[in-house]
Amino acid sequence: MEYKVEAHRIMSISLGKIYNSRVQRGGIKLHKNLLVSLVLRSARQVYLSDYYSGACLNAAQSEREWDITDTEREKFPPSTTECDRVESSEEPQKNERPEKEREYRENDDEVKSDQADCTSTLQQEQNQNSSQDSVAKVSSETLQETINEPKESPSDSALAELDSTPEANGESHQPPKTHVCSNRKRSAEESESGDSPQKKTKVASSNAKEGEEAEEMDTSNVSNLITIFGSSFSGLLSKDGAKPESEAEDSGQICCDQMLKNLNPWSTAIVAF
Amino acid sequence: CLSGIATVTKEGGGNDVQWCFSQVKGAIDDDVAEADIISTVEFNHSGELLATGDKGGRVVIFQQETENKSQPQCRSEYNVYSTFQSHEPEFDYLKSLEIEEKINKIRWLPQKNAAQFLLSTNDKTIKLWKISERDKRPEGYNLKEEDGRYRDAATITTLRVPVFRPMDLMVEASPRRVFANGHTYHINSISVNSDNETYLSADDLRINLWHLEITDRSFNVVDIKPANMEELTEVITAAEFHPHQCNTFVYSSSKGTIRLCDMRASALCDKHSKLFEEPEDPSNRSFFSEIISSISDVKFSHNGRYMMTRDYLSVKIWDLNMENRPVETYQVHEYLRSKLCSLYENDCIFDKFECCWNGNDSVVMTGSYNNFFRMLDRSQRRDVTLEASRESCKPRQVLKPRRVCAGGKRKKDEISVDSLDFNKKILHTAWHPQENIIAVATTNNLYIFQEKVN
């Protein structure tokens, strides 16, 4: 499980770098950001493959939850459903993890205190540990939830929360974000589907084996889940890496609003990790 | 044309060469001003001039003193010849982007007349500078006083013609051409063509061909920008023209590949003529494999038969006729392989080290951390690690080889990996085209070392 801790750490560091690159003098460096996003992708692969190796162990237990989530799928946007599955297969975490999460959260709070949208988002997350519309938020939230509420009944409590929050807060709260994120997810998925076979090979050999085994044992729904989860994240990643440059090209960076829109999913992603 | 180099080096090139301290330029202060950080070093084609560029956008040119033939042991020194501000910080209002004034690269043009010309570039704009000497001035104007004031017309009763009289040498640098707005992304390389009329400039995604006389137009020869930026997987990291074949150039990528392009084949060189790539060693796979395989520099050998690439941990020599693997691979600092995660955290893994050939292509040199630099002797299959430090600054002091202890018991005189100072990095080095004189840039100092003369 050291892989997981290591992967997690590398993901946090990578996200921090991408964020910092925005405020660096001389503009965003495409080369460095590309490399960082590649590392982030590799780390995420490892992190997720460890995730699903845990799924094998909890397979029997999780069947029930998966059935539930299948019906939920009809009701809610795909993003929330993914979370359910992800978290249901997640195994209990060490206690030191929440500390790290909180630390990063606090750090990021300071950094983004001047951005209204982000702050409200962060506060919301902190207060309710709830999920939002955006894919990244939901997925990151899930990880947070599972980490913070390990033993008892992660899926049940989280499910209940997910149940309530999208209706209560999500739709009304930040509709633009939903739109933005779902677009990203779609476009990312298209690029992702081509990429994923290649990506599989990139994972460290030991983890690759685990990932593959887990995948074989999982239902096809879960493998879809991986794709969706993976694509959404990398979509955000590549979008972010691309966005600054395309914006730079199209002179869109003048608009602060655009930057905020980009940053919001990032802020939550950073918060999560 | 470099085919007729007469080298002064001993037979065999780098064998048994002992390097001695010659000079160090720059402030002794440990507190380094960011503007003083050296960002590029380049000898001109004769080796008489040595140019450096820094983060503050300045260019400093050193000139080698003409050797005193009667005293051969008196080594020729490099002294400041000219200093000028090449680039200023700019702000792109349209994109809300600040453009750094840091000089990324300097390349000299072969000398055609009394004046010297060099190209200097920052992230966005390339400039052609003319460096000329003025050692006489006209005196005795008919209508003007010596200080320039016009004489009262009534007092002019004779006619005289001004004559040139000697004056103190003045070196002037003037911008002759400004090649702007050619690049959307950050320029990483410039390379003068052997035809001496054109040059290329490369940014992350595109390579442009310019004519030295024409500033309002450039020709795009390579464009690897994908239609959808989300599909971006690699960027261009360096590019260089072949030293003799004016139709050939190479460019390296962040994926560790080098593409050789022939401009005769097609106008757009998106399709390469040759692709140089070594298959990855699966046993070395890690999170950071992609980063460390990114090529930071590519340089043709002087004879045009080989090219050298530098990635984070190694230097590779490629035969232009063999694409599937390099002919030689040298480990620069293999002991860092286990430290990649820390180096990623502190951003050192993104450092772009350059490399260079000696005059007869027998030895290559590249920098490392802790102010170490490596000399890799191809003919002797030997390598040595030397250090540029203020401790070894006595005139003609011979540099002692350094050794890094990777693990286990540290021997006397060895330095352990954990004691290395990663803030002291040597990214830029240059080798005199004919003699065994090297210029090594630490953060803000330029060291000049010469071969020990007995």
XYZ file of C-alpha atoms in Angstrom:
727
model
C 0.000 0.000 0.000
C 3.002 2.254 -0.011
C 2.323 2.670 -3.683
C -0.939 4.261 -2.856
C 0.471 6.689 -0.343
C 3.261 7.531 -2.716
C 0.883 7.949 -5.632
C -1.353 10.121 -3.544
C 1.530 12.298 -2.498
C 2.741 12.673 -6.035
C -0.729 13.648 -7.164
C -0.925 16.390 -4.541
C 2.471 17.710 -5.473
C 1.596 17.665 -9.155
C -1.622 19.536 -8.662
C 0.228 22.096 -6.596
C 2.708 22.588 -9.386
C 0.029 23.042 -11.990
C -1.671 25.572 -9.807
C 1.524 27.462 -9.103
C 2.400 27.578 -12.765
C -0.508 29.909 -13.317
C 1.042 32.618 -11.214
C 4.555 32.192 -12.498
C 6.195 34.999 -14.337
C 6.524 34.600 -18.057
C 3.295 32.742 -18.585
C 2.433 29.087 -18.345
C 5.190 26.814 -19.501
C 3.658 24.251 -21.772
C 6.489 21.750 -21.541
C 6.641 21.635 -17.779
C 2.890 21.442 -17.412
C 2.718 18.631 -19.905
C 5.301 16.658 -17.959
C 3.543 17.321 -14.681
C 0.241 16.207 -16.133
C 1.888 12.988 -17.327
C 3.178 12.304 -13.833
C -0.223 13.108 -12.429
C -1.776 10.664 -14.842
C 0.658 7.904 -13.942
C 0.163 8.488 -10.260
C -3.558 8.422 -10.672
C -3.358 5.164 -12.579
C -1.423 3.602 -9.784
C -3.700 5.071 -7.195
C -6.769 3.771 -8.945
C -5.326 0.390 -9.750
C -4.598 -0.029 -6.067
C -8.137 1.082 -5.482
C -9.544 -1.683 -7.563
C -7.217 -4.313 -6.253
C -8.954 -3.566 -2.999
C -12.236 -4.002 -4.830
C -11.472 -7.662 -5.406
C -11.308 -8.288 -1.706
C -14.573 -6.509 -1.050
C -16.302 -7.883 -4.116
C -18.941 -9.901 -2.385
C -19.737 -7.156 0.068
C -19.976 -4.584 -2.614
C -22.380 -6.411 -4.897
C -25.311 -5.132 -2.990
C -24.138 -1.554 -3.169
C -23.540 -1.817 -6.860
C -27.114 -2.978 -7.398
C -28.352 -0.013 -5.487
C -26.185 2.340 -7.402
C -27.479 0.940 -10.671
C -30.908 2.225 -9.869
C -29.484 5.449 -8.566
C -27.839 5.929 -11.895
C -31.156 6.590 -13.494
C -31.979 9.275 -11.022
C -28.735 11.195 -10.778
C -26.126 12.455 -13.190
C -23.436 9.907 -13.919
C -20.979 11.699 -11.716
C -22.690 10.882 -8.487
C -23.137 7.284 -9.430
C -19.460 6.872 -10.069
C -18.724 8.048 -6.616
C -20.940 5.514 -5.055
C -19.162 2.754 -6.817
C -15.760 4.100 -6.137
C -16.369 4.564 -2.508
C -18.105 1.283 -2.035
C -15.082 -0.527 -3.234
C -12.703 1.551 -1.238
C -11.080 -0.030 1.717
C -10.605 1.702 5.048
C -7.792 4.147 5.182
C -5.150 4.885 7.697
C -5.908 7.630 10.143
C -3.043 9.821 9.161
C -4.680 10.430 5.808
C -7.383 12.800 7.054
C -4.639 14.903 8.557
C -2.987 15.328 5.211
C -6.252 16.094 3.492
C -7.084 18.765 5.996
C -3.640 20.234 5.742
C -3.865 20.589 2.007
C -7.322 21.953 2.318
C -6.200 24.632 4.729
C -3.264 25.568 2.569
C -5.458 25.879 -0.424
C -7.956 27.905 1.508
C -5.347 30.539 2.197
C -4.304 30.617 -1.386
C -7.766 30.981 -2.780
C -9.352 33.152 -0.165
C -9.834 35.945 -2.626
C -11.796 33.886 -5.076
C -15.384 33.921 -4.056
C -16.552 30.916 -5.958
C -13.765 28.754 -4.702
C -14.155 29.809 -1.133
C -17.806 29.058 -1.085
C -17.100 25.720 -2.643
C -14.471 24.887 -0.110
C -16.631 25.929 2.760
C -19.423 23.849 1.473
C -17.191 20.863 1.260
C -15.809 21.397 4.658
C -19.169 21.852 6.258
C -21.151 19.167 4.668
C -18.642 16.916 3.068
C -21.087 16.924 0.239
C -20.752 16.358 -3.422
C -21.359 18.877 -6.137
C -22.357 18.612 -9.699
C -18.926 18.740 -11.144
C -17.346 15.440 -11.790
C -14.059 16.222 -10.192
C -15.679 17.460 -7.065
C -17.829 14.458 -6.766
C -15.040 12.040 -7.325
C -12.683 13.874 -5.053
C -15.374 14.172 -2.471
C -15.898 10.494 -2.561
C -12.315 9.833 -1.772
C -12.495 12.281 1.054
C -15.580 10.671 2.433
C -14.179 7.248 2.353
C -11.030 8.413 3.955
C -12.755 10.262 6.708
C -15.418 7.718 7.493
C -13.676 4.465 7.253
C -15.101 1.578 9.116
C -18.808 1.631 9.782
C -20.838 1.915 6.657
C -19.122 4.118 4.138
C -21.425 3.374 1.303
C -24.639 3.846 3.229
C -23.828 7.132 4.857
C -22.181 8.499 1.774
C -25.022 7.361 -0.385
C -27.461 9.127 1.855
C -25.440 12.283 1.599
C -25.099 12.034 -2.112
C -28.798 11.421 -2.240
C -29.634 14.654 -0.615
C -26.983 17.011 -1.681
C -27.272 17.145 -5.447
C -30.916 17.942 -5.206
C -30.543 20.277 -2.299
C -27.450 22.145 -3.279
C -25.983 21.002 -6.490
C -28.453 22.062 -9.082
C -29.323 25.362 -7.556
C -25.902 26.212 -6.396
C -23.604 26.235 -9.344
C -25.279 25.288 -12.567
C -22.598 26.801 -14.757
C -20.078 24.461 -13.325
C -22.128 21.436 -14.083
C -22.330 22.478 -17.629
C -18.669 23.153 -17.909
C -17.658 19.932 -16.282
C -19.994 17.717 -18.172
C -18.724 19.141 -21.406
C -15.244 18.406 -20.335
C -16.152 14.939 -19.346
C -17.602 14.228 -22.755
C -14.754 15.562 -24.719
C -12.260 14.049 -22.378
C -13.920 10.701 -22.678
C -13.478 10.759 -26.404
C -9.822 11.397 -26.126
C -9.547 9.089 -23.190
C -10.999 6.072 -24.872
C -8.173 6.205 -27.309
C -5.649 6.760 -24.618
C -6.673 4.290 -21.991
C -5.168 1.169 -23.519
C -1.882 2.990 -23.794
C -2.231 4.290 -20.323
C -2.660 0.862 -18.923
C 0.797 -0.081 -20.084
C 2.268 2.963 -18.484
C 1.441 1.874 -14.977
C 4.329 0.387 -13.027
C 4.553 -3.261 -13.856
C 3.553 -4.619 -10.465
C 0.550 -2.353 -10.268
C -0.425 -3.017 -13.834
C -0.850 -6.664 -13.038
C -3.014 -5.884 -10.063
C -5.102 -3.468 -12.039
C -5.669 -5.908 -14.806
C -6.629 -8.710 -12.479
C -9.041 -6.490 -10.664
C -10.531 -5.391 -13.906
C -11.131 -8.928 -15.085
C -12.969 -9.757 -11.926
C -15.092 -6.621 -11.918
C -18.318 -6.249 -13.731
C -18.286 -4.412 -17.005
C -20.058 -1.556 -15.268
C -17.117 -0.979 -13.054
C -14.712 -0.927 -15.946
C -16.920 1.706 -17.508
C -16.682 3.509 -14.245
C -12.917 3.494 -14.410
C -13.050 4.965 -17.867
C -15.491 7.632 -16.870
C -13.712 8.452 -13.672
C -10.383 8.377 -15.387
C -11.470 10.350 -18.387
C -13.134 13.031 -16.367
C -10.017 13.610 -14.382
C -7.623 13.521 -17.243
C -10.056 15.575 -19.217
C -9.765 18.230 -16.597
C -6.055 17.758 -16.556
C -5.457 18.041 -20.227
C -8.075 20.679 -20.498
C -6.253 22.646 -17.917
C -2.954 22.113 -19.602
C -4.525 23.020 -22.876
C -6.750 25.754 -21.691
C -4.071 28.199 -20.634
C -2.348 27.822 -23.946
C -5.463 27.969 -26.036
C -6.565 30.872 -23.990
C -3.240 32.461 -24.455
C -3.625 31.949 -28.124
C -7.164 33.176 -28.291
C -6.496 36.045 -25.920
C -9.115 34.698 -23.583
C -7.001 34.997 -20.521
C -7.984 38.565 -20.037
C -11.239 37.432 -18.577
C -10.898 36.624 -14.902
C -14.171 34.775 -14.916
C -12.806 32.216 -17.277
C -9.852 31.618 -15.027
C -12.150 31.166 -12.083
C -14.198 28.646 -13.951
C -11.098 26.697 -14.733
C -9.817 26.956 -11.232
C -12.931 25.775 -9.507
C -12.718 22.117 -10.392
C -9.027 22.353 -9.772
C -9.445 23.834 -6.379
C -11.600 20.989 -5.321
C -9.271 18.490 -6.849
C -6.432 20.052 -4.935
C -8.527 20.083 -1.807
C -9.231 16.427 -2.158
C -5.635 15.491 -2.490
C 32.384 26.165 -42.740
C 34.103 24.151 -40.097
C 35.658 21.409 -42.154
C 39.082 22.933 -42.082
C 39.652 23.279 -38.355
C 43.244 23.116 -37.289
C 43.148 21.962 -33.739
C 45.761 22.883 -31.263
C 44.802 20.042 -28.971
C 47.013 17.091 -28.396
C 46.513 13.994 -30.443
C 43.634 11.985 -29.134
C 41.777 14.996 -27.900
C 40.934 14.836 -24.259
C 43.291 12.160 -23.046
C 45.321 13.100 -20.037
C 44.225 16.692 -20.303
C 44.474 18.346 -16.970
C 42.239 21.271 -16.472
C 43.307 24.365 -14.598
C 41.484 27.310 -13.326
C 41.931 30.363 -15.489
C 39.352 32.993 -14.600
C 36.039 33.531 -12.934
C 33.610 36.294 -13.864
C 30.753 37.585 -11.806
C 29.996 38.609 -8.273
C 31.480 36.729 -5.370
C 28.395 37.505 -3.358
C 26.499 34.443 -2.223
C 23.271 36.363 -2.429
C 22.499 35.999 -6.088
C 20.381 38.638 -7.772
C 17.956 36.898 -10.074
C 18.815 39.136 -12.990
C 22.423 37.964 -12.811
C 21.620 34.314 -13.313
C 23.438 33.186 -16.441
C 21.080 31.601 -18.925
C 23.279 30.921 -21.940
C 26.979 30.711 -22.889
C 28.415 30.591 -26.406
C 31.814 30.916 -28.058
C 31.930 32.472 -31.498
C 33.335 30.540 -34.459
C 36.922 31.539 -33.883
C 36.744 31.264 -30.124
C 37.993 34.779 -29.733
C 34.701 35.964 -28.327
C 32.633 34.443 -25.562
C 29.068 35.634 -25.048
C 26.826 35.128 -22.043
C 23.183 35.979 -21.608
C 21.400 36.362 -18.312
C 17.954 36.412 -16.786
C 17.950 40.197 -16.754
C 18.082 40.286 -20.540
C 21.698 41.413 -20.755
C 24.426 40.111 -23.003
C 28.050 40.288 -21.908
C 30.760 39.532 -24.442
C 34.294 38.659 -23.418
C 37.229 38.871 -25.783
C 40.318 36.755 -25.656
C 43.451 38.824 -25.438
C 45.874 38.215 -28.245
C 48.510 35.894 -26.910
C 51.900 37.201 -26.157
C 54.015 35.057 -28.382
C 57.206 35.846 -26.549
C 55.749 34.531 -23.324
C 53.861 31.333 -24.149
C 53.242 30.489 -20.514
C 51.277 33.665 -20.150
C 47.819 32.408 -20.905
C 45.373 34.433 -22.897
C 42.604 35.841 -20.801
C 39.071 36.797 -21.562
C 38.104 40.329 -20.688
C 34.870 42.189 -21.015
C 34.480 43.439 -24.545
C 30.899 44.631 -24.668
C 27.832 44.688 -22.462
C 24.383 45.591 -23.633
C 20.751 45.152 -22.780
C 19.394 42.808 -25.401
C 15.827 42.273 -24.268
C 13.489 44.074 -21.935
C 10.524 42.631 -20.082
C 7.388 43.004 -22.128
C 3.723 42.696 -21.517
C 1.401 41.175 -24.050
C -1.756 43.148 -23.410
C -3.876 41.033 -25.663
C -3.150 37.848 -23.764
C -2.439 39.372 -20.362
C 0.917 37.685 -20.307
C 4.222 38.930 -19.113
C 7.117 38.078 -21.409
C 10.354 37.428 -19.604
C 13.478 39.225 -20.744
C 15.643 36.236 -19.966
C 18.007 35.384 -22.813
C 17.323 31.781 -23.733
C 19.945 31.376 -26.428
C 22.732 33.227 -28.178
C 24.121 32.098 -31.505
C 26.968 33.767 -33.364
C 26.984 34.315 -37.088
C 30.197 33.462 -38.925
C 32.242 36.597 -39.329
C 32.015 38.233 -42.736
C 33.607 41.615 -42.155
C 35.057 43.672 -39.347
C 31.847 43.587 -37.349
C 30.533 40.635 -35.344
C 26.939 39.537 -35.451
C 24.971 37.439 -33.024
C 21.375 36.348 -32.589
C 19.892 36.517 -29.118
C 16.427 35.403 -28.160
C 14.049 35.496 -25.249
C 10.747 33.588 -25.121
C 9.165 35.482 -27.991
C 11.538 37.726 -29.925
C 14.825 37.123 -31.704
C 17.215 39.987 -32.304
C 20.218 40.324 -34.557
C 22.928 42.413 -32.931
C 25.873 44.002 -34.635
C 28.931 44.446 -32.478
C 31.421 46.786 -34.025
C 34.537 48.592 -32.963
C 35.166 52.214 -33.300
C 38.750 53.330 -32.839
C 38.803 56.567 -34.772
C 36.570 59.522 -35.144
C 36.292 62.430 -37.499
C 37.728 65.699 -36.272
C 37.993 69.138 -37.738
C 34.485 69.797 -38.930
C 33.975 72.948 -40.881
C 30.690 73.988 -39.365
C 30.813 72.409 -35.921
C 32.935 72.812 -32.841
C 34.638 69.796 -31.423
C 31.896 69.378 -28.864
C 29.231 69.356 -31.570
C 27.860 72.844 -31.221
C 27.402 74.674 -34.447
C 29.736 77.510 -35.066
C 28.507 80.972 -35.659
C 28.266 81.303 -39.437
C 29.901 84.685 -39.351
C 33.074 83.258 -37.876
C 33.571 80.715 -40.626
C 36.124 82.094 -43.007
C 37.919 79.005 -44.239
C 36.967 75.657 -45.633
C 38.379 72.520 -44.143
C 37.647 68.832 -44.497
C 37.387 66.657 -41.373
C 39.932 63.875 -40.942
C 39.847 60.653 -38.937
C 41.946 60.643 -35.814
C 42.511 57.709 -33.467
C 40.447 57.478 -30.311
C 40.045 55.070 -27.421
C 38.499 51.848 -28.572
C 34.759 51.838 -28.259
C 32.681 48.740 -28.811
C 29.155 49.390 -29.927
C 26.264 46.977 -30.040
C 23.293 47.903 -32.143
C 20.171 45.911 -32.938
C 20.050 45.435 -36.687
C 16.991 43.240 -36.941
C 14.117 42.376 -34.649
C 12.270 39.179 -35.517
C 9.068 39.481 -33.563
C 5.636 37.886 -33.498
C 6.797 34.639 -34.992
C 6.018 32.448 -32.018
C 2.983 31.768 -29.907
C 4.804 29.467 -27.510
C 8.123 29.871 -25.751
C 11.205 29.868 -27.963
C 13.701 27.251 -26.803
C 16.248 27.186 -29.657
C 17.761 29.169 -32.475
C 20.237 27.829 -34.998
C 22.067 29.568 -37.810
C 22.125 27.701 -41.094
C 25.401 26.886 -42.826
C 24.180 28.922 -45.784
C 24.661 31.967 -43.586
C 21.448 33.458 -44.874
C 18.776 31.720 -42.886
C 18.237 30.501 -39.376
C 15.605 28.517 -37.526
C 13.802 29.236 -34.294
C 11.872 26.618 -32.381
C 9.195 26.892 -29.723
C 7.260 24.152 -27.944
C 5.166 23.276 -30.951
C 6.567 24.959 -34.035
C 9.770 25.597 -35.905
C 10.141 28.640 -38.118
C 12.658 29.402 -40.802
C 13.779 33.010 -41.117
C 15.895 34.924 -43.525
C 18.385 37.116 -41.720
C 17.385 40.088 -43.846
C 13.629 39.714 -43.548
C 11.868 40.405 -40.293
C 8.221 40.608 -41.238
C 7.899 37.093 -42.501
C 8.989 33.632 -41.513
C 8.287 30.239 -42.914
C 6.839 27.553 -40.688
C 8.589 24.248 -41.332
C 7.406 22.109 -38.435
C 4.085 22.258 -36.644
C 3.209 19.570 -34.137
C 0.302 21.356 -32.568
C -2.647 18.937 -32.488
C -6.048 20.130 -33.661
C -7.323 19.438 -30.189
C -4.899 20.570 -27.518
C -6.221 17.889 -25.224
C -4.437 15.394 -27.412
C -1.079 17.021 -26.830
C 1.453 14.428 -25.782
C 4.812 15.869 -26.720
C 6.536 19.163 -27.313
C 9.666 20.273 -29.154
C 12.538 20.792 -26.764
C 15.494 21.730 -28.995
C 16.393 22.136 -32.654
C 19.566 22.603 -34.652
C 20.707 22.896 -38.232
C 23.253 20.451 -39.598
C 26.701 22.087 -39.603
C 27.292 21.486 -43.330
C 24.034 20.435 -44.970
C 21.896 23.503 -45.242
C 18.793 21.450 -45.978
C 18.980 19.314 -42.834
C 17.971 20.020 -39.286
C 16.989 17.983 -36.246
C 14.584 18.577 -33.426
C 14.212 16.730 -30.160
C 11.050 16.092 -28.202
C 9.893 15.707 -24.643
C 9.336 12.020 -25.359
C 13.019 11.377 -25.939
C 12.869 11.169 -29.715
C 14.866 13.094 -32.293
C 13.576 13.779 -35.775
C 15.804 14.652 -38.662
C 14.136 16.679 -41.371
C 15.154 17.385 -44.919
C 13.773 20.618 -46.307
C 14.235 19.360 -49.837
C 11.707 16.611 -49.278
C 8.805 18.942 -48.698
C 8.053 22.464 -47.702
C 6.455 21.383 -44.468
C 8.662 19.045 -42.499
C 5.981 17.580 -40.273
C 6.935 14.231 -41.656
C 10.452 13.402 -40.617
C 13.127 11.851 -42.751
C 14.587 9.969 -39.830
C 13.348 9.190 -36.372
C 15.898 8.444 -33.687
C 14.475 6.625 -30.741
C 15.754 4.141 -28.237
C 13.242 1.716 -26.755
C 12.634 2.310 -23.095
C 14.164 -0.004 -20.550
C 11.132 -1.436 -18.755
C 13.097 -2.182 -15.613
C 13.651 1.527 -15.109
C 10.002 2.398 -15.267
C 8.746 4.853 -12.650
C 6.330 7.719 -12.292
C 9.040 9.951 -13.639
C 10.234 7.932 -16.608
C 8.613 10.320 -19.014
C 10.160 13.378 -17.471
C 13.676 12.014 -17.389
C 13.504 10.855 -20.978
C 12.677 14.357 -22.169
C 15.628 15.655 -24.174
C 16.928 19.000 -22.969
C 19.578 19.628 -25.614
C 20.679 18.331 -29.007
C 23.987 19.212 -30.669
C 25.550 18.057 -33.898
C 29.202 17.081 -33.821
C 31.510 19.430 -35.681
C 32.071 16.867 -38.401
C 28.333 16.473 -38.920
C 28.302 12.697 -38.591
C 26.976 12.444 -35.059
C 24.635 14.212 -32.788
C 24.498 14.285 -29.038
C 21.390 14.446 -26.873
C 21.076 15.208 -23.184
C 18.267 13.921 -21.059
C 18.032 14.206 -17.307
C 20.389 11.409 -16.376
C 22.436 10.678 -19.472
C 24.193 11.841 -22.587
C 23.716 9.865 -25.792
C 25.711 9.979 -28.978
C 23.819 9.050 -32.111
C 25.191 8.107 -35.495
C 23.045 9.867 -38.070
C 22.950 6.651 -40.033
C 21.507 4.592 -37.212
C 18.074 5.398 -35.933
C 17.191 2.592 -33.606
C 19.641 3.282 -30.818
C 22.499 5.567 -29.851
C 26.045 4.424 -30.474
C 27.198 5.606 -27.061
C 25.449 6.312 -23.794
C 27.069 7.977 -20.817
C 25.557 8.245 -17.368
C 25.938 11.716 -16.015
C 24.681 11.204 -12.481
C 23.045 7.811 -12.231
C 23.019 8.114 -8.441
C 20.088 10.475 -8.828
C 17.817 7.765 -10.191
C 16.705 6.751 -6.726
C 16.069 10.365 -5.787
C 13.716 11.247 -8.605
C 10.751 11.806 -6.328
C 12.576 14.414 -4.252
C 13.928 15.996 -7.396
C 10.405 16.185 -8.692
C 9.261 17.883 -5.525
C 11.934 20.536 -5.604
C 11.554 20.994 -9.371
C 15.123 19.985 -10.112
C 13.874 17.218 -12.356
C 12.827 19.908 -14.815
C 16.305 21.386 -15.082
C 17.460 21.598 -18.679
C 21.078 20.683 -18.946
C 22.997 21.485 -22.081
C 25.921 19.631 -23.566
C 28.761 20.442 -25.927
C 31.462 18.887 -28.089
C 35.121 19.734 -28.112
C 36.764 20.920 -31.305
C 37.599 17.505 -32.724
C 34.529 15.696 -31.363
C 36.534 13.391 -29.128
C 35.245 14.677 -25.800
C 31.827 15.885 -24.708
C 30.938 17.912 -21.663
C 27.815 18.497 -19.650
C 26.863 19.911 -16.273
C 25.426 18.448 -13.106
C 24.611 19.543 -9.552
C 26.825 20.806 -6.748
C 28.638 22.822 -9.409
C 29.986 19.606 -10.847
C 30.484 19.116 -14.534
C 31.377 16.007 -16.453
C 33.903 15.449 -19.208
C 33.205 12.320 -21.178
C 36.074 11.171 -23.325
C 34.747 9.168 -26.222
C 38.049 7.986 -27.595
C 39.478 6.917 -24.261
C 36.198 5.716 -22.827
C 37.007 7.670 -19.703
C 35.039 10.206 -17.786
C 35.864 12.658 -15.079
C 33.850 14.840 -12.753
C 35.201 18.293 -12.010
C 33.953 21.120 -9.877
C 33.648 24.841 -10.509
C 34.110 26.367 -7.131
C 35.632 29.392 -5.534
C 37.813 27.072 -3.499
C 39.844 26.097 -6.515
C 40.418 29.594 -7.801
C 44.123 29.984 -7.545
C 45.685 30.827 -10.889
C 46.592 27.742 -12.843
C 45.354 25.507 -10.031
C 44.708 22.046 -11.399
C 41.205 20.758 -10.914
C 40.979 17.616 -8.884
C 38.551 14.913 -10.028
C 35.511 14.616 -7.788
C 33.621 11.491 -6.853
C 30.126 11.002 -5.624
C 29.376 8.176 -3.281
C 26.055 6.628 -4.182
C 25.622 4.588 -1.073
C 27.395 2.544 1.520
C 30.692 3.589 2.924
C 31.873 6.953 1.855
C 35.531 6.997 1.020
C 37.762 9.905 1.809
C 37.372 12.762 -0.673
C 34.066 11.422 -1.833
C 30.883 13.365 -1.405
C 27.662 11.616 -0.581
C 24.563 12.105 -2.680
C 22.685 13.642 0.211
C 25.317 16.330 0.642
C 24.993 17.547 -2.912
C 23.760 21.079 -3.253
C 20.957 20.983 -5.793
C 20.783 24.742 -5.948
C 24.242 24.832 -7.434
C 23.637 23.582 -10.918
C 25.671 23.869 -14.061
C 23.233 24.005 -16.944
C 25.311 25.866 -19.523
C 28.774 25.008 -20.726
C 30.727 25.874 -23.852
C 33.930 24.586 -25.423
C 36.287 26.695 -27.484
C 36.018 25.497 -31.093
C 39.728 24.933 -31.461
C 41.529 24.988 -28.136
C 41.070 23.257 -24.841
C 39.419 26.201 -23.198
C 36.032 25.734 -21.585
C 33.483 28.134 -20.167
C 31.311 26.780 -17.378
C 28.415 28.787 -15.968
C 27.344 28.290 -12.391
C 24.297 30.204 -11.192
C 25.780 33.643 -11.534
C 29.462 33.084 -12.201
C 31.300 32.193 -15.361
C 34.358 29.996 -14.891
C 36.972 29.661 -17.570
C 39.245 26.659 -17.417
C 42.164 25.891 -19.660
C 44.320 22.942 -20.378
C 47.386 22.717 -18.214
C 50.406 23.816 -20.156
C 53.692 22.466 -18.967
